[in-house]
Amino acid sequence: MKKTLLALLFGFSLTAQATDIKFAMEPSYPPFEMTNEKGEIIGFDVDIANAICKEINANCTFHSQPFDGLIQGLKQKQFDAAISGMGITEARKKQVLFSDPYFPSSAAFIAKKGTDFANLKTIGVQNGTTYQNYLAKEKKEYNSKSYASYQSAILDVENGRIDAIFGDVPVLAEMIKKHQELDFVGEKIDNQNYFGNGLGIATNIKNQALVDQFNAALKTIKENGEYQKIYDKWMSGK
């Protein structure tokens, strides 16, 4: 009887044990991810991931990784998932699995106020992103300069070393809030081959079970209002 009871208790403890999920992200991409004064990674993506992990009874940890190394890291199983403002594209879907979109995606340019869009020549863009790929393939009239993060690009556009920055609309909006000499220039771009398919959580291409869990939890937090609370917290100034 004692052995049976112990076996039942031990079995229960295994089923109740939370899963550990290691997330990777490039934390210089506010409002999606950034580091605070304590060195902790915070942001919209972190809160979304934490809400998802709560639903699936998982322990989340967040780790810094250069954006252009995220897909390779997933392929090598260095971490379980990447949530880093990553647009869902057909090219990436050949290498990793994506969750359902958790945020819409669109692109735009920002430059110093008063800049004539027709005079743009040199554009700053983050390395390894869809935005870099778009400029290289669709806007060959521009000279593009790639950066590990947008922080250096901001300094260069302020000092006249580049004419504009090209990137995700909410990220650029966050830059404008902090650097009021900058503003949007030109129109938003929603080319479906590059943008407009939404941002997704990426996993190793063989990890369908984890993606299924993410999708179910994402649906739940959208239905119970938790997603809206997180959106309002980070995107209200967009």
mmCIF file of N, CA and C in Angstrom, residues 47 58-59 130:
data_model
loop_
_atom_site.group_PDB
_atom_site.id
_atom_site.type_symbol
_atom_site.label_atom_id
_atom_site.label_comp_id
_atom_site.label_asym_id
_atom_site.label_seq_id
_atom_site.Cartn_x
_atom_site.Cartn_y
_atom_site.Cartn_z
ATOM 1 N N ASP A 47 6.974 39.924 -21.881
ATOM 2 C CA ASP A 47 5.682 39.780 -21.197
ATOM 3 C C ASP A 47 4.770 38.787 -21.918
ATOM 4 N N ALA A 58 5.106 26.507 -17.646
ATOM 5 C CA ALA A 58 6.524 26.414 -17.993
ATOM 6 C C ALA A 58 7.315 27.515 -17.296
ATOM 7 N N ASN A 59 8.563 27.227 -17.002
ATOM 8 C CA ASN A 59 9.489 28.227 -16.467
ATOM 9 C C ASN A 59 10.266 28.839 -17.626
ATOM 10 N N THR A 130 14.599 40.984 -41.977
ATOM 11 C CA THR A 130 13.809 41.059 -43.199
ATOM 12 C C THR A 130 13.986 42.413 -43.864
#
